[in-house]
CSV table of C-alpha atoms in Angstrom, one decimal:
chain,number,residue,atom,x,y,z
A,1,PHE,CA,1.4,13.8,44.9
A,2,VAL,CA,-1.7,11.7,44.3
A,3,MET,CA,-4.9,11.5,46.3
A,4,LEU,CA,-6.1,7.9,46.7
A,5,ASN,CA,-9.6,7.1,47.9
A,6,GLU,CA,-10.0,3.7,49.6
A,7,GLY,CA,-13.5,3.4,48.2
A,8,TRP,CA,-15.4,2.5,45.1
A,9,GLU,CA,-17.6,5.5,44.5
A,10,ASP,CA,-17.2,7.0,41.0
A,11,GLU,CA,-18.2,10.4,42.2
A,12,SER,CA,-15.1,10.5,44.5
A,13,VAL,CA,-12.6,10.8,41.6
A,14,ARG,CA,-14.8,13.3,39.8
A,15,GLU,CA,-15.0,15.7,42.8
A,16,VAL,CA,-12.0,15.2,45.1
A,17,PHE,CA,-9.6,12.3,44.5
A,18,ASP,CA,-7.3,11.3,41.6
A,19,LEU,CA,-7.5,7.5,42.1
A,20,TYR,CA,-9.7,5.0,43.8
A,21,TYR,CA,-9.8,1.3,44.6
A,22,ALA,CA,-11.8,-0.9,42.4
A,23,GLU,CA,-12.8,-4.6,42.2
A,24,TYR,CA,-9.9,-5.3,39.8
A,25,PRO,CA,-9.9,-9.0,38.5
A,26,THR,CA,-7.1,-11.0,40.1
A,27,ASP,CA,-8.3,-14.6,39.7
A,28,ILE,CA,-5.9,-15.2,36.8
A,29,GLU,CA,-5.8,-19.0,37.3
A,30,LYS,CA,-9.6,-19.3,36.7
A,31,ASP,CA,-11.2,-19.9,33.3
A,32,THR,CA,-13.4,-16.8,33.8
A,33,TYR,CA,-10.4,-14.4,34.1
A,34,ALA,CA,-10.5,-13.1,30.5
A,35,ALA,CA,-14.3,-12.5,30.6
A,36,ASP,CA,-13.9,-10.8,34.0
A,37,VAL,CA,-11.2,-8.5,32.7
A,38,LYS,CA,-13.3,-7.7,29.6
A,39,ALA,CA,-16.3,-6.9,31.8
A,40,PHE,CA,-14.2,-4.8,34.2
A,41,ALA,CA,-12.7,-2.7,31.3
A,42,ALA,CA,-16.1,-2.2,29.7
A,43,SER,CA,-17.7,-1.0,32.9
A,44,ALA,CA,-14.9,1.4,33.7
A,45,ARG,CA,-15.0,2.9,30.2
A,46,GLU,CA,-18.8,3.3,30.4
A,47,ARG,CA,-18.6,5.0,33.8
A,48,GLY,CA,-15.7,7.3,32.6
A,49,VAL,CA,-13.3,6.2,35.3
A,50,GLU,CA,-11.0,3.9,33.4
A,51,HIS,CA,-7.9,6.0,33.9
A,52,HIS,CA,-8.6,6.6,37.6
A,53,LEU,CA,-8.5,3.0,38.9
A,54,THR,CA,-5.7,1.3,40.8
A,55,ASN,CA,-4.8,-2.0,39.2
A,56,LYS,CA,-3.6,-4.3,42.0
A,57,ILE,CA,-3.1,-7.9,42.9
A,58,GLU,CA,-2.7,-7.1,46.6
A,59,ASN,CA,-3.0,-4.3,49.1
A,60,HIS,CA,-2.7,-4.0,52.9
A,61,ASP,CA,-6.2,-5.5,53.3
A,62,THR,CA,-5.8,-8.6,51.0
A,63,ALA,CA,-2.3,-9.3,52.2
A,64,SER,CA,-3.4,-9.2,55.8
A,65,ASP,CA,-6.4,-11.4,55.1
A,66,GLY,CA,-4.3,-13.8,53.1
A,67,GLY,CA,-1.7,-14.4,55.8
A,68,LEU,CA,0.5,-17.3,54.7
A,69,SER,CA,-1.8,-18.0,51.8
A,70,ARG,CA,-1.0,-14.7,50.0
A,71,TYR,CA,-1.6,-14.3,46.3
A,72,GLU,CA,1.9,-15.3,45.3
A,73,ARG,CA,2.0,-18.4,47.5
A,74,ARG,CA,-1.4,-19.4,46.1
A,75,ILE,CA,-0.8,-19.2,42.4
A,76,GLY,CA,3.0,-19.3,42.1
A,77,HIS,CA,5.7,-16.9,40.8
A,78,GLU,CA,5.2,-17.5,37.1
A,79,MET,CA,1.4,-16.8,37.2
A,80,THR,CA,2.0,-13.8,39.4
A,81,ASP,CA,4.3,-12.5,36.7
A,82,CYS,CA,1.5,-12.9,34.2
A,83,ALA,CA,-0.9,-11.1,36.5
A,84,LEU,CA,1.5,-8.2,37.0
A,85,PHE,CA,2.0,-7.9,33.2
A,86,MET,CA,-1.7,-7.5,32.7
A,87,MET,CA,-1.9,-5.0,35.6
A,88,TYR,CA,0.5,-2.8,33.7
A,89,MET,CA,-1.2,-3.3,30.3
A,90,GLU,CA,-4.7,-2.2,31.3
A,91,SER,CA,-5.9,1.4,31.7
A,92,GLY,CA,-5.6,2.7,35.2
A,93,VAL,CA,-2.5,2.9,37.4
A,94,PRO,CA,-0.4,-0.1,38.4
A,95,PHE,CA,-0.4,-0.6,42.2
A,96,VAL,CA,2.6,-2.6,43.3
A,97,TRP,CA,2.2,-3.7,46.9
A,98,ASN,CA,5.2,-4.1,49.3
A,99,GLY,CA,7.3,-7.0,48.1
A,100,ASN,CA,5.4,-7.7,44.9
A,101,GLU,CA,8.4,-6.2,43.1
A,102,PHE,CA,10.7,-9.1,44.2
A,103,GLY,CA,8.2,-12.0,44.8
A,104,ASP,CA,7.8,-11.7,48.6
A,105,THR,CA,5.7,-14.5,50.0
A,106,ALA,CA,6.1,-13.7,53.7
A,107,GLU,CA,3.2,-13.0,56.0
A,108,ASN,CA,2.4,-9.3,55.8
A,109,ASN,CA,-0.1,-8.1,58.3
A,110,MET,CA,-1.1,-4.5,59.0
A,111,PHE,CA,-2.1,-5.4,62.5
A,112,SER,CA,1.4,-6.5,63.5
A,113,ASN,CA,2.6,-5.3,66.9
A,114,ARG,CA,4.7,-6.5,69.8
A,115,PHE,CA,1.7,-7.9,71.6
A,116,HIS,CA,0.1,-10.0,68.8
A,117,GLY,CA,3.3,-11.0,67.2
A,118,ARG,CA,2.0,-10.8,63.6
A,119,ARG,CA,4.6,-10.1,60.9
A,120,SER,CA,4.6,-6.9,58.9
A,121,ALA,CA,8.1,-6.8,57.4
A,122,MET,CA,8.9,-7.8,53.9
A,123,ASP,CA,11.3,-10.8,53.4
A,124,TYR,CA,14.0,-9.0,51.5
A,125,SER,CA,15.9,-12.3,51.1
A,126,CYS,CA,13.5,-13.0,48.2
A,127,ALA,CA,15.2,-10.3,46.2
A,128,PHE,CA,18.4,-12.4,46.1
A,129,THR,CA,16.7,-15.5,44.7
A,130,ALA,CA,16.6,-16.3,41.0
A,131,TYR,CA,12.8,-15.6,40.8
A,132,GLY,CA,13.3,-12.4,42.9
A,133,ARG,CA,15.9,-11.1,40.5
A,134,ARG,CA,13.7,-12.1,37.5
A,135,ARG,CA,10.7,-10.3,39.0
A,136,MET,CA,12.7,-7.1,39.6
A,137,GLU,CA,13.8,-7.2,36.0
A,138,LEU,CA,10.2,-7.6,34.9
A,139,ILE,CA,9.0,-4.7,37.0
A,140,THR,CA,11.8,-2.5,35.8
A,141,ALA,CA,10.9,-3.3,32.2
A,142,LEU,CA,7.2,-2.7,32.8
A,143,ASN,CA,7.9,0.7,34.6
A,144,HIS,CA,10.0,1.7,31.6
A,145,LEU,CA,7.1,0.9,29.2
A,146,ARG,CA,4.6,2.9,31.2
A,147,ARG,CA,6.9,5.9,31.1
A,148,THR,CA,7.8,5.7,27.4
A,149,GLU,CA,4.6,4.3,25.7
A,150,SER,CA,1.9,6.9,25.6
A,151,ALA,CA,-0.7,4.3,24.7
A,152,LEU,CA,-0.3,2.7,28.2
A,153,LEU,CA,-0.8,6.0,29.9
A,154,SER,CA,-3.9,7.4,28.1
A,155,GLY,CA,-4.7,5.2,25.1
A,156,ASP,CA,-8.0,3.6,24.4
A,157,THR,CA,-8.4,0.0,25.5
A,158,GLU,CA,-10.0,-2.8,23.5
A,159,ILE,CA,-10.2,-6.5,24.4
A,160,ILE,CA,-10.8,-8.9,21.5
A,161,ASP,CA,-11.7,-12.5,21.4
A,162,ALA,CA,-9.0,-15.1,22.1
A,163,PRO,CA,-8.8,-18.8,22.9
A,164,GLU,CA,-9.7,-20.1,26.3
A,165,LYS,CA,-7.2,-19.2,29.0
A,166,SER,CA,-5.8,-16.5,26.7
A,167,LEU,CA,-6.4,-12.8,26.5
A,168,LEU,CA,-5.7,-10.3,23.7
A,169,LEU,CA,-5.7,-6.6,24.6
A,170,LEU,CA,-5.1,-3.5,22.4
A,171,ARG,CA,-4.0,-0.1,23.6
A,172,ARG,CA,-4.3,2.6,20.9
A,173,ASP,CA,-2.9,6.1,20.9
A,174,GLY,CA,-2.8,8.1,17.6
A,175,HIS,CA,-0.9,6.0,15.0
A,176,GLU,CA,0.5,3.5,17.5
A,177,THR,CA,-1.2,0.3,18.8
A,178,LEU,CA,0.2,-1.9,21.5
A,179,ILE,CA,-0.9,-5.5,21.3
A,180,ALA,CA,-0.7,-7.4,24.6
A,181,VAL,CA,-1.2,-11.2,24.6
A,182,LEU,CA,-1.5,-13.3,27.7
A,183,CYS,CA,-1.6,-17.1,28.1
A,184,THR,CA,-2.5,-18.6,31.5
A,185,GLU,CA,-2.4,-22.2,30.3
A,186,THR,CA,0.6,-23.9,31.9
A,187,ALA,CA,0.7,-26.4,29.0
A,188,GLY,CA,1.0,-23.5,26.5
A,189,ALA,CA,-1.3,-22.4,23.7
A,190,SER,CA,-1.4,-20.6,20.3
A,191,VAL,CA,-3.1,-17.3,19.8
A,192,LYS,CA,-3.8,-15.7,16.4
A,193,LEU,CA,-2.9,-12.0,16.2
A,194,PRO,CA,-5.0,-9.3,14.5
A,195,ALA,CA,-4.4,-8.9,10.8
A,196,PHE,CA,-2.9,-5.4,11.2
A,197,SER,CA,0.0,-6.7,13.4
A,198,LYS,CA,2.0,-8.1,10.5
A,199,ASN,CA,5.0,-5.8,11.1
A,200,ALA,CA,4.6,-5.3,14.8
A,201,VAL,CA,7.8,-5.0,16.9
A,202,PRO,CA,8.2,-7.1,20.1
A,203,LEU,CA,8.8,-5.0,23.2
A,204,LEU,CA,8.5,-7.7,25.9
A,205,ALA,CA,8.0,-11.4,25.9
A,206,ARG,CA,7.9,-14.5,28.2
A,207,ASN,CA,7.6,-18.0,26.9
A,208,ALA,CA,6.3,-16.7,23.6
A,209,THR,CA,7.5,-16.9,20.0
A,210,VAL,CA,5.8,-15.4,16.9
A,211,GLU,CA,5.4,-17.2,13.6
A,212,GLY,CA,3.6,-15.2,11.0
A,213,ASP,CA,0.3,-14.1,12.6
A,214,VAL,CA,0.3,-16.6,15.4
A,215,VAL,CA,1.9,-16.4,18.9
A,216,HIS,CA,3.0,-19.8,20.3
A,217,PHE,CA,3.3,-20.1,24.1
A,218,CYS,CA,5.3,-22.9,25.6
A,219,GLY,CA,3.7,-22.3,29.0
A,220,ALA,CA,2.1,-19.5,30.9
A,221,GLY,CA,3.5,-16.3,29.5
A,222,PHE,CA,2.9,-13.0,27.7
A,223,LEU,CA,3.9,-10.9,24.7
A,224,LEU,CA,3.8,-7.2,24.0
A,225,LEU,CA,4.0,-5.9,20.4
A,226,LYS,CA,4.0,-2.4,19.0
A,227,GLN,CA,2.5,-1.6,15.7
A,228,THR,CA,3.0,1.8,14.1
A,229,LEU,CA,0.5,2.6,11.3
């Protein structure tokens, strides 16, 4: 089992707990997202807690506070897919809240009871929609990558410069490097890959094609490459 502290104190994971909550960047639709992720990763690394954080887009608090304006309703399914992709790529442990795995947008309130009438159950009908099935396929693929790619479990993290509304993240472990590229521009964008990625093998992609050392996105999407040196 894992001990999770619902706090933000670094000392807690050094002395008692395995994981703890952190102010993980979730505003993927904002222009500052890439800078926020870079600052978050640098701070976690400097404090020595980068592998003890829970990466999340929602939890019981934020879902309850959001009501019918929950994360997925606010930014849409496609952008939520992008946020979940980055959640799995970064150091730390992915935290999938109830219903995130199939695109649930129902009100989800931890204070639900028969007197107040607030809703706490997931809307399982979302799992039978096209976007729900697509989300479950994505989560299945991401879980598989976390189990099979050691760089995602304990590798070093580096975020390098990329165009606006794009993010390029490296995870290194021994002779292997994973290259994660994210585009949050709905109109698409092009991102130049690092020089060493010439023979990299694609592991996962959404709305992305590679031509030489450039990734072309036809909309918001992501790409994960693996380079063995």
